[in-house]
Short mmCIF file of C-alpha atoms and ligand atoms in Angstrom, two decimals:
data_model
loop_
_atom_site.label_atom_id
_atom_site.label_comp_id
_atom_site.label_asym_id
_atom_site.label_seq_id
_atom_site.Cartn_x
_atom_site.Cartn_y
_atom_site.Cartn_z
CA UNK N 3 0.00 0.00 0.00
CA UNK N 4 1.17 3.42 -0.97
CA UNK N 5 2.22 5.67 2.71
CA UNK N 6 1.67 9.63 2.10
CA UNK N 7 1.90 12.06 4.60
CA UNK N 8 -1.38 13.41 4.34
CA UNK N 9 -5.11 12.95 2.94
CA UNK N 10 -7.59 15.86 2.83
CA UNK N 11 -11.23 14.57 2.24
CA UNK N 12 -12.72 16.92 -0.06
CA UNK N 13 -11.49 19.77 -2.77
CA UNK N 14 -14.25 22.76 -1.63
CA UNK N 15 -12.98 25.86 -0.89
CA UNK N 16 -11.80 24.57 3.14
CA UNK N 17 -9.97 21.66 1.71
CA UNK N 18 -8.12 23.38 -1.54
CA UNK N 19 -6.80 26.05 1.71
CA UNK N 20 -5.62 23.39 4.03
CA UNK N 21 -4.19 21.90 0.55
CA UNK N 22 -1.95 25.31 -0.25
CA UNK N 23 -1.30 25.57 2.96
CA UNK N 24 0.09 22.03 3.87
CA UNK N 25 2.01 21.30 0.50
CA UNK N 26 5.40 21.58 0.72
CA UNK N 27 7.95 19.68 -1.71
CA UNK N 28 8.93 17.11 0.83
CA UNK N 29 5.35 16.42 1.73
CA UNK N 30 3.20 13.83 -0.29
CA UNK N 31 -0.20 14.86 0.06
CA UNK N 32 -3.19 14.11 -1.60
CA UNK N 33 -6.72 15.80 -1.68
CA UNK N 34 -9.17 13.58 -2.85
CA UNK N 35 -12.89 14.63 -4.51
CA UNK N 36 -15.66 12.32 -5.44
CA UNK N 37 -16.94 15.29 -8.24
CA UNK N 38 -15.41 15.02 -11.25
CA UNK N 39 -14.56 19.31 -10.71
CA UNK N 40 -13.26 20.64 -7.25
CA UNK N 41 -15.81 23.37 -5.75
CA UNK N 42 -19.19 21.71 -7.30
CA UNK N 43 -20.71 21.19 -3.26
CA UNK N 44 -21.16 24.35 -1.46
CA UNK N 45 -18.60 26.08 -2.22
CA UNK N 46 -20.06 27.00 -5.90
CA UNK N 47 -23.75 27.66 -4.44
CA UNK N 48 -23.67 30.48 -1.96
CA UNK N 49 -23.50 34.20 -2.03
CA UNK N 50 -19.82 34.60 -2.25
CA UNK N 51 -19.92 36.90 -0.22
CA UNK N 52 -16.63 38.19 2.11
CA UNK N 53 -18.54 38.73 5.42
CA UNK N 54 -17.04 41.40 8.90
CA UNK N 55 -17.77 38.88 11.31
CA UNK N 56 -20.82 40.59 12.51
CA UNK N 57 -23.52 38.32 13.97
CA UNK N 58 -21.76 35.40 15.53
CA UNK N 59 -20.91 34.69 19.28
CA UNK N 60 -18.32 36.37 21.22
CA UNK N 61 -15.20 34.01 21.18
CA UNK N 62 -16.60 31.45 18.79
CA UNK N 63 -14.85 29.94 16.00
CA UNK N 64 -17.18 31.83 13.09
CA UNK N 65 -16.18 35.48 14.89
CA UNK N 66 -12.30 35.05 15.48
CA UNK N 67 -12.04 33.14 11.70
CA UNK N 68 -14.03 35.40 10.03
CA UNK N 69 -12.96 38.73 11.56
CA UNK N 70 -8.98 38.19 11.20
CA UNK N 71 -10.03 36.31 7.29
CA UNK N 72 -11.69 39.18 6.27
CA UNK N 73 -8.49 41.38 5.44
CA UNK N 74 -6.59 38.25 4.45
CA UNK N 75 -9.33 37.67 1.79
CA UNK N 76 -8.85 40.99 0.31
CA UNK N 77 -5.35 41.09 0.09
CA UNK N 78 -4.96 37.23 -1.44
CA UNK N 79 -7.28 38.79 -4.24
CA UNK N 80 -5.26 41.43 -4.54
CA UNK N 81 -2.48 39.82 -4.96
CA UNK N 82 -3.53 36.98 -7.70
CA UNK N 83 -5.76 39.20 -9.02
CA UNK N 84 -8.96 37.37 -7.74
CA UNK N 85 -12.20 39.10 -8.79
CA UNK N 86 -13.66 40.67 -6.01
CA UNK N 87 -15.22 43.95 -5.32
CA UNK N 88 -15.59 45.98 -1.70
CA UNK N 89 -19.14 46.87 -1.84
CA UNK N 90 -19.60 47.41 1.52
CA UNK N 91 -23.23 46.49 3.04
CA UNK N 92 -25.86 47.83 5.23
CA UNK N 93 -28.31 46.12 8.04
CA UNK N 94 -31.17 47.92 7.56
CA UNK N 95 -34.22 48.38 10.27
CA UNK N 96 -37.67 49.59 9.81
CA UNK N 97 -39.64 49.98 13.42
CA UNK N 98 -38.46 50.42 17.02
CA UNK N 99 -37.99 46.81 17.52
CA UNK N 100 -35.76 45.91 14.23
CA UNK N 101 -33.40 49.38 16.02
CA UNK N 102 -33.66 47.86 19.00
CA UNK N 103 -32.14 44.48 17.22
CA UNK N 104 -29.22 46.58 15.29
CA UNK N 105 -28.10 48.02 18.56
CA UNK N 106 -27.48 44.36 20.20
CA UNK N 107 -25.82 43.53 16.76
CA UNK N 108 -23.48 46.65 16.83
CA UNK N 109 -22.55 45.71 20.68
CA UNK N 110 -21.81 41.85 19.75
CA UNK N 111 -20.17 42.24 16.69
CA UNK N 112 -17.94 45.36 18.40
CA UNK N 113 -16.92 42.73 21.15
CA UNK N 114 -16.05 40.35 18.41
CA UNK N 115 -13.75 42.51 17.10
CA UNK N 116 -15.72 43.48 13.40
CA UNK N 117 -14.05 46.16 11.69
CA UNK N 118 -15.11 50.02 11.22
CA UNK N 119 -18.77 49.17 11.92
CA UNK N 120 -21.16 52.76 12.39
CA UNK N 121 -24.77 53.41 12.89
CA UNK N 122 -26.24 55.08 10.12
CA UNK N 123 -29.64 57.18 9.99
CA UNK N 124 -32.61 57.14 7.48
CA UNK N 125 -30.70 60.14 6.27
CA UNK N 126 -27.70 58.29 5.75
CA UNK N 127 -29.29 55.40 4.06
CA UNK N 128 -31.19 57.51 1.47
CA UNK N 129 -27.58 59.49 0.67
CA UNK N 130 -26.24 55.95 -0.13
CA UNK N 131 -28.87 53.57 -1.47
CA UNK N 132 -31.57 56.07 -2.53
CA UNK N 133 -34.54 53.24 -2.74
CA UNK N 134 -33.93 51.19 -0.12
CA UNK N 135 -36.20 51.83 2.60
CA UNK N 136 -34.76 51.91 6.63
CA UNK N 137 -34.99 54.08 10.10
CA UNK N 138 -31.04 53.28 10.55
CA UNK N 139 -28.57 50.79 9.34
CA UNK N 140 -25.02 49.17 10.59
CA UNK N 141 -22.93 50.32 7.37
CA UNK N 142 -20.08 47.92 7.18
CA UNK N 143 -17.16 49.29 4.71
CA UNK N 144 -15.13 46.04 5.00
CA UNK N 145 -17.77 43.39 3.71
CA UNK N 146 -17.69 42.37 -0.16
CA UNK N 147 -17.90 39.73 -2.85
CA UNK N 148 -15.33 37.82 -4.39
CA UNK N 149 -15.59 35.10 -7.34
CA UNK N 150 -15.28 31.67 -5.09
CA UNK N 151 -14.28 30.04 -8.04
CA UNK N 152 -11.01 32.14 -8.40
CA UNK N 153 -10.36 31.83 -4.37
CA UNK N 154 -10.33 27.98 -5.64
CA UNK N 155 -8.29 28.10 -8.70
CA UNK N 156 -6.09 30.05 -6.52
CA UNK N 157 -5.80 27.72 -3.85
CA UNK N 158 -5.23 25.01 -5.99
CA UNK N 159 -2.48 26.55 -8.03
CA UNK N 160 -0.77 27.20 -4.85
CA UNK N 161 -1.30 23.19 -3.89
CA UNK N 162 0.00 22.20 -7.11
CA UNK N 163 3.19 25.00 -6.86
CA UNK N 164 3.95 23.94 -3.52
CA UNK N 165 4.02 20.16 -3.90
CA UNK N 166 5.90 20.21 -7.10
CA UNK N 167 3.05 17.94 -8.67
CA UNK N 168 -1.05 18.34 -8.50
CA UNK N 169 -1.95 16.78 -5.06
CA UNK N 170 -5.89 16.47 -6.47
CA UNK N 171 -7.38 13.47 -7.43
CA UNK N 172 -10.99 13.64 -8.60
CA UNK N 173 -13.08 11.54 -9.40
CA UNK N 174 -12.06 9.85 -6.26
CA UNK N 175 -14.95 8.84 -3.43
CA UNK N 176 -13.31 8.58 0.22
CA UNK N 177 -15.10 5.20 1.44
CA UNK N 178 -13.56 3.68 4.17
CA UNK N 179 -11.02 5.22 7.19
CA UNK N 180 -9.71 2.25 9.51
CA UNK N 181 -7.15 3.41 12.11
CA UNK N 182 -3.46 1.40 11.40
CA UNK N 183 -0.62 1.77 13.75
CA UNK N 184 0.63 4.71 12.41
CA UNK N 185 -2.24 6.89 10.48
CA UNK N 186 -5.46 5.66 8.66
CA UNK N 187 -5.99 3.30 5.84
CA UNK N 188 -7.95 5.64 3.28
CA UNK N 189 -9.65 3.34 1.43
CA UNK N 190 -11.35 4.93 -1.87
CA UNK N 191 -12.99 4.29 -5.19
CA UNK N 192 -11.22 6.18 -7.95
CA UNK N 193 -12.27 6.47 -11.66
CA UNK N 194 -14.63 3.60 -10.24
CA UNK N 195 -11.29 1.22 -9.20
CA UNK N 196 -10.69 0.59 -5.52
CA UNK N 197 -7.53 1.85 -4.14
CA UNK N 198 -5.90 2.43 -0.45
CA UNK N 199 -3.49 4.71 0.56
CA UNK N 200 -1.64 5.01 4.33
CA UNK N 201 -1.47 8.30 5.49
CA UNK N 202 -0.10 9.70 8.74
CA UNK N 203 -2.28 12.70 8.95
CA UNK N 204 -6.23 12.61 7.34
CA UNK N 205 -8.15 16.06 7.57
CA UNK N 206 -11.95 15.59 7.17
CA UNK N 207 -13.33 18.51 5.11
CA UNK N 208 -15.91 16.54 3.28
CA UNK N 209 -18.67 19.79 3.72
CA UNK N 210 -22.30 18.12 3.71
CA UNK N 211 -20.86 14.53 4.06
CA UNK N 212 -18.29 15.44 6.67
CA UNK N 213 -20.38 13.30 9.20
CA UNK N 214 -20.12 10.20 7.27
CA UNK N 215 -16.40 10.51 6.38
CA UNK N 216 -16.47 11.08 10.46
CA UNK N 217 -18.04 7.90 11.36
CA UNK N 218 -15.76 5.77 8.90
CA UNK N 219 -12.87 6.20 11.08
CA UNK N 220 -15.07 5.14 13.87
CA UNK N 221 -16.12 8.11 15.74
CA UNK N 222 -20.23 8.11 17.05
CA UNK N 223 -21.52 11.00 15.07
CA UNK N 224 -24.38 11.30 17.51
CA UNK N 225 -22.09 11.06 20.72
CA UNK N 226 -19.69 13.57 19.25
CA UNK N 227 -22.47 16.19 18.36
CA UNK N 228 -21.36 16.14 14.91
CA UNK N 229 -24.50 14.66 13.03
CA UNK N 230 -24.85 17.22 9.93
CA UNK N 231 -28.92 19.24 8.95
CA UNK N 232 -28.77 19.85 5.92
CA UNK N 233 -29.98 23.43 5.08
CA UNK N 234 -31.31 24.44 2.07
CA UNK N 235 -31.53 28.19 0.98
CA UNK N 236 -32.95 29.50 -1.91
CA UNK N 237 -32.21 32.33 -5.06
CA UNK N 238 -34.29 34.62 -6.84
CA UNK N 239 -32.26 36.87 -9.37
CA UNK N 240 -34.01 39.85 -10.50
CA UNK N 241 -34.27 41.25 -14.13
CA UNK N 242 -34.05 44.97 -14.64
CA UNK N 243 -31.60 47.48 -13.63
CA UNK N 244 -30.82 46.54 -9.54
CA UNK N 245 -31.99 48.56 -7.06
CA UNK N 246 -29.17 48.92 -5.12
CA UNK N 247 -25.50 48.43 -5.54
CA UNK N 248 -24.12 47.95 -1.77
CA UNK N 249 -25.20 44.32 0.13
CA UNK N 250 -28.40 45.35 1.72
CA UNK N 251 -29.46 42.95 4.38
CA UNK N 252 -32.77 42.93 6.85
CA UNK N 253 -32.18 42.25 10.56
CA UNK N 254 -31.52 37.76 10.49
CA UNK N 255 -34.45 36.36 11.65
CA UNK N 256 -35.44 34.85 14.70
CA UNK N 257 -34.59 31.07 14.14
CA UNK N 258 -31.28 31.90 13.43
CA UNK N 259 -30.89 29.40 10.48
CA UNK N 260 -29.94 32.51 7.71
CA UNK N 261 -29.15 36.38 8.16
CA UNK N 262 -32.54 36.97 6.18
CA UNK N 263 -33.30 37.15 2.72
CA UNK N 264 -31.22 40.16 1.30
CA UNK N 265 -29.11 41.22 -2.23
CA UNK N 266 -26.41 39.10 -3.62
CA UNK N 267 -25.04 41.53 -6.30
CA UNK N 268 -22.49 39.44 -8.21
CA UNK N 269 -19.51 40.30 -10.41
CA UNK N 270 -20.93 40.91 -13.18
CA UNK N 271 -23.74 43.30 -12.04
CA UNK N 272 -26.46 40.96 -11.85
CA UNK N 273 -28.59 41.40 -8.51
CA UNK N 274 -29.88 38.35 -6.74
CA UNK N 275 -31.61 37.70 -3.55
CA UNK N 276 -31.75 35.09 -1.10
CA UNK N 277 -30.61 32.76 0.61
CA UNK N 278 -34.17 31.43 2.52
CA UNK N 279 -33.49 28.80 4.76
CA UNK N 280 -35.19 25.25 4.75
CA UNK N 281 -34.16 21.65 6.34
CA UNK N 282 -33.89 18.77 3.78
CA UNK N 283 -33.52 15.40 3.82
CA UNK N 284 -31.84 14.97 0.52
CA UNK N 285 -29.27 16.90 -1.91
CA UNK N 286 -31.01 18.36 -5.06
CA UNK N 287 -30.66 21.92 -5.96
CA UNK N 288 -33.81 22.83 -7.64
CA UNK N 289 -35.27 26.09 -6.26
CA UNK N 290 -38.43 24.89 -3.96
CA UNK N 291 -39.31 28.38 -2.84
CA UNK N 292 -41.91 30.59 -4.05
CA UNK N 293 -41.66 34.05 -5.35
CA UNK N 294 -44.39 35.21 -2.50
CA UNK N 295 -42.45 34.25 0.42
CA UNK N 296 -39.46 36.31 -0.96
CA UNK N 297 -41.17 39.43 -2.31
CA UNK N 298 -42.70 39.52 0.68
CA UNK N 299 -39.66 39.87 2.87
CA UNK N 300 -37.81 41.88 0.17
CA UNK N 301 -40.43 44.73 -0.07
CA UNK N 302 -39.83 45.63 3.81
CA UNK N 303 -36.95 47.49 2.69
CA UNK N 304 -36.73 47.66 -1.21
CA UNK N 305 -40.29 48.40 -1.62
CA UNK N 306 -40.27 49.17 -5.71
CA UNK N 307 -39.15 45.52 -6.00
CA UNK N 308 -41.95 43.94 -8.62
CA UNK N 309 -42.97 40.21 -7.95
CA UNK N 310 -42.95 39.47 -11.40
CA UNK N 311 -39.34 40.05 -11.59
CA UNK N 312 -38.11 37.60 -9.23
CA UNK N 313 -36.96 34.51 -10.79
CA UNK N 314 -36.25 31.07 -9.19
CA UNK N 315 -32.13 30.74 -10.30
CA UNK N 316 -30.42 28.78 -7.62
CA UNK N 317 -30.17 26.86 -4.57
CA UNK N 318 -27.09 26.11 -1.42
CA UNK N 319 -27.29 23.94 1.32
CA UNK N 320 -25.83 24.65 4.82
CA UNK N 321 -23.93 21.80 6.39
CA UNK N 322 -25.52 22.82 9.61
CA UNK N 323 -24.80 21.19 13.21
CA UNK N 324 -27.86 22.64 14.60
CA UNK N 325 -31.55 21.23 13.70
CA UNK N 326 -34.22 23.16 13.30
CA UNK N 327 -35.25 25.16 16.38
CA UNK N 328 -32.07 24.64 18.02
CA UNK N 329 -29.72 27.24 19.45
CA UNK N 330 -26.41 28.45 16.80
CA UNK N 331 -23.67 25.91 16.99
CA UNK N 332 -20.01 26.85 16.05
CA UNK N 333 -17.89 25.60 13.71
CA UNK N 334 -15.99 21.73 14.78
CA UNK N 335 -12.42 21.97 13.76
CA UNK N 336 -10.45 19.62 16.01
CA UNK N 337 -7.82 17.38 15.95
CA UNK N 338 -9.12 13.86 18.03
CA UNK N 339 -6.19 13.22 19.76
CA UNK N 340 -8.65 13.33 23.16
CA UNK N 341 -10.76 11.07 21.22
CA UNK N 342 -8.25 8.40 20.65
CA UNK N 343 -7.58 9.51 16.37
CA UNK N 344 -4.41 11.26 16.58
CA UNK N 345 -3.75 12.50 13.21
CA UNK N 346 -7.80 12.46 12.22
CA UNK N 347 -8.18 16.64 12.19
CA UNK N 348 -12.24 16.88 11.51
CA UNK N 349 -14.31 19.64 10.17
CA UNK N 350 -17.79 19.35 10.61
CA UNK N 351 -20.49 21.96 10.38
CA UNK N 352 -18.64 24.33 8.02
CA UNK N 353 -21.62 26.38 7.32
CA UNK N 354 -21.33 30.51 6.60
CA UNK N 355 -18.82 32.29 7.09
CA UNK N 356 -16.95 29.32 5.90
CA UNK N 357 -16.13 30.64 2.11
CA UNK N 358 -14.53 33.80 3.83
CA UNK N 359 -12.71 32.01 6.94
CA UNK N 360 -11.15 29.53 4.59
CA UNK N 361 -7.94 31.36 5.05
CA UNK N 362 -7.78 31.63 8.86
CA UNK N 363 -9.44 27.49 9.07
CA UNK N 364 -6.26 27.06 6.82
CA UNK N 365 -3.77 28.32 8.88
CA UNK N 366 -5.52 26.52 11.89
CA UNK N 367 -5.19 22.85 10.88
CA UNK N 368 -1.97 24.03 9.04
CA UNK N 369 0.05 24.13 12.68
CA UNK N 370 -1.62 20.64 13.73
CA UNK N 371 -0.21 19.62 10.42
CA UNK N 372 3.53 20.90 10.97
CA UNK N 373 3.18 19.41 14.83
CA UNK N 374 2.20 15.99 13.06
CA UNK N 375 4.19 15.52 10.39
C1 FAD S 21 -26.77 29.25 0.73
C2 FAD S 21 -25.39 29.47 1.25
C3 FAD S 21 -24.84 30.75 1.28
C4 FAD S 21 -23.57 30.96 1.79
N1 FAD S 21 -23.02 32.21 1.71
C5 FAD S 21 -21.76 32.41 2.17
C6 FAD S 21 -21.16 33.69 2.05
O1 FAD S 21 -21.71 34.59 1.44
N2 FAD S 21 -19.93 33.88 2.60
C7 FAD S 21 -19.28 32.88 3.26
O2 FAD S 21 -18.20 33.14 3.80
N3 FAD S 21 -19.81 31.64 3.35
C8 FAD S 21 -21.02 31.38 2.79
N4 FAD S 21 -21.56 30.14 2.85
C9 FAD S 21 -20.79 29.06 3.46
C10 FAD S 21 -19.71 28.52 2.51
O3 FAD S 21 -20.23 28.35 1.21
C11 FAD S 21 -19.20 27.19 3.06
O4 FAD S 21 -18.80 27.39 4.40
C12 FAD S 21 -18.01 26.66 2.30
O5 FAD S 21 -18.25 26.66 0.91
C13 FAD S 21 -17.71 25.25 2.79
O6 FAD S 21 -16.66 24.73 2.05
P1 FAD S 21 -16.24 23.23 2.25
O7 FAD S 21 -15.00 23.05 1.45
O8 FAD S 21 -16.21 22.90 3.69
O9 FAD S 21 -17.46 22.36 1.66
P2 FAD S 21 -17.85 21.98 0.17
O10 FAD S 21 -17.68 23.09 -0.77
O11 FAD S 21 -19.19 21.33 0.25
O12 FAD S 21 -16.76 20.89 -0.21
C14 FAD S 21 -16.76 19.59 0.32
C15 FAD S 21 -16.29 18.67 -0.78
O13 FAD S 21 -16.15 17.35 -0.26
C16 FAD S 21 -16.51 16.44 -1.28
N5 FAD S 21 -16.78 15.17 -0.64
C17 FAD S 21 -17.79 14.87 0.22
N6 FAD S 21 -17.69 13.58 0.63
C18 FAD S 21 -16.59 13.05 0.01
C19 FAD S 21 -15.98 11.78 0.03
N7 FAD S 21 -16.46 10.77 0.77
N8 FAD S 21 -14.86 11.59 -0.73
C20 FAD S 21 -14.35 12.59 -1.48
N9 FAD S 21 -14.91 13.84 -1.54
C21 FAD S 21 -16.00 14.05 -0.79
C22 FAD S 21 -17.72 17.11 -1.92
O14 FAD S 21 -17.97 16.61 -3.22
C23 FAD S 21 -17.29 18.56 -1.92
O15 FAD S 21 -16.65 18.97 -3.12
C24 FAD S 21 -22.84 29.88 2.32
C25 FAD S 21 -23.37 28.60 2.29
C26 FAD S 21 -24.63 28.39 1.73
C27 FAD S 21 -25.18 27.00 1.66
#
């Protein structure tokens, strides 16, 4: 059998990262996807945008990633010349209680650390975005978009440049993990040929299926708290000139499964909104929405917005840790030393901000990487 030093399950965004970040010459590595393309799962169906860090606990994983990521994003786009663009965004409120609701998000996501966040007026809000419709708004300056696909191509030219060969394999479906005396046997079926591999060090970024790969190596998903909801969330893009060029978000709603249905502008000037948010029990992306529910929600702050120009156009799903009606959960990155898997480094519930902390979750499971290898 064939010994590596290293097997990352999964070529999304978070394992292309931890792939540029690990390679080195002297390191074999492999990152193995079942797609036939890297970045078909979630990481090519969500709003690409680069969040602040605004709305998640105090000391949790999501704040400190995101918030130190966010610059990092910027300048790795600058740098390689990755599409992106700093739109900036607004939380807008309509009513006492909605203020009320921007105030506790200003205080949280000021103890989190979220960059050059300010209150802003109805005044203020006309000056910039002329139709949307708001009492006040948190402007935040540092939040943008960036093409995920060209954060990917990035990452993996990086992979491939540090290695000295292309550590990806697609095509390639992670089915088995069995603990050896020295790493895990990755068993796999490849171009539709069973193969195995030894590696010392196996980093479990397999997004919606991150469970699974979880309970190969023999960990109880349920025990562990790492049993995956999927989340579904919905598009509508919008024909027409859009009504707004900035990120304009509502207040998230209650249930805490989304940050509310708001604008996904994307590079090319095209206006979208969504995501909704929905439990499913099975992956298919066709847009299960309806144009009500959205023009409904949409028309609380963009209130020329025409029904009849929403159109259903595509669909994510979260690979969320909490079911519905249960409190936020934080990201799981951990190495399971504690567990009895040293060298098994498992990421489970890599839902939002995940696209923009992919940098930071890099560097993370980088330093268990150089301490195992
Ligand atoms: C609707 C929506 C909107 C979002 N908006 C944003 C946003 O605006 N900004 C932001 O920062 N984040 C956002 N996110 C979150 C972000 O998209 C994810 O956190 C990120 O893409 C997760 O990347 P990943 O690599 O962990 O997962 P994925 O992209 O899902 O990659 C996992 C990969 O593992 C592969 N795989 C699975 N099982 C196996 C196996 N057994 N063997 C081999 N390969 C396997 C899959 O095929 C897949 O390619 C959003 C998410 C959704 C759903």
């Amino acid at each position: 059998m064939d010994r590596v030093d290293a097997v990352i399950v999964g070529a999304g965004v978070v394992g292309l990262a931890i792939g540029a970040e690990i390679a080195r010459s002297d390191r074999e590595i492999y990152i193995l996807e079942k797609e036939t393309s890297y970045g078909q799962a979630t990481s090519s169906r969500n709003s690409e945008v680069i969040h602040a860090g605004i709305y998640y606990p105090k000391g949790s994983l999501k704040a400190e990633l995101c918030v130190e990521a966010n610059p990092m994003i910027y300048e790795i786009c600058l740098e390689h010349r990755i599409p992106h663009k700093r739109l900036g965004k607004i939380i807008v409120a309509n009513g006492e209680a909605e203020v009320k609701q921007l105030e506790e998000i200003l205080k949280n996501a000021g103890e989190c650390g979220a960059r050059d966040l300010e209150l802003i007026d109805a005044d203020d809000v006309h000056e910039l975005e002329p139709n949307v419709k708001a009492d006040a708004a948190i402007l935040s300056p540092t939040t943008g978009i960036i093409d995920a696909h060209g954060l990917m191509d990035h990452y993996h030219n990086e992979a491939r440049r540090k290695s000295g060969a292309d550590p990806l394999a697609l095509d390639t479906e992670v089915t088995g993990l069995r603990k050896t005396g020295d790493g895990y046997e990755v068993e796999m079926v490849s171009g539709g040929e069973q193969f195995s591999v030894e590696a010392r060090v196996v980093i479990n970024s397999a997004g919606l299926h991150a469970d699974s790969v979880a309970a190969m190596a023999g960990i109880d998903v349920d025990e562990a708290g790492y049993r995956i909801h999927w989340c579904k969330g919905d598009y509508f893009s919008l024909t027409g000139k859009p009504p707004a060029s900035m990120l304009v978000y509502p207040p998230p709603p209650k249930d805490a499964a989304s940050l509310g249905i708001h604008t996904v502008p994307d590079l090319t000037g095209r206006l979208k909104f969504g995501p909704n948010a929905y439990y499913v029990d099975e992956i298919g992306y066709g847009v299960e929405s309806s144009s009500d529910e959205f023009w409904r929600d949409i028309v609380n702050y963009l209130p020329t917005i025409r029904k009849e120009d929403l159109h259903p156009d595509m669909s994510g799903i979260r690979a969320k840790l909490q079911g519905p009606g249960d409190p936020v959960r934080d990201f799981v990155i951990t190495h399971e030393e504690d567990r009895g898997y040293p060298g098994l480094i498992n990421l489970v519930g890599i839902e939002s901000p995940g696209l923009t902390s992919a940098p930071t979750i890099a560097e993370m499971v980088g330093k268990w990487v150089d301490e195992l290898l």
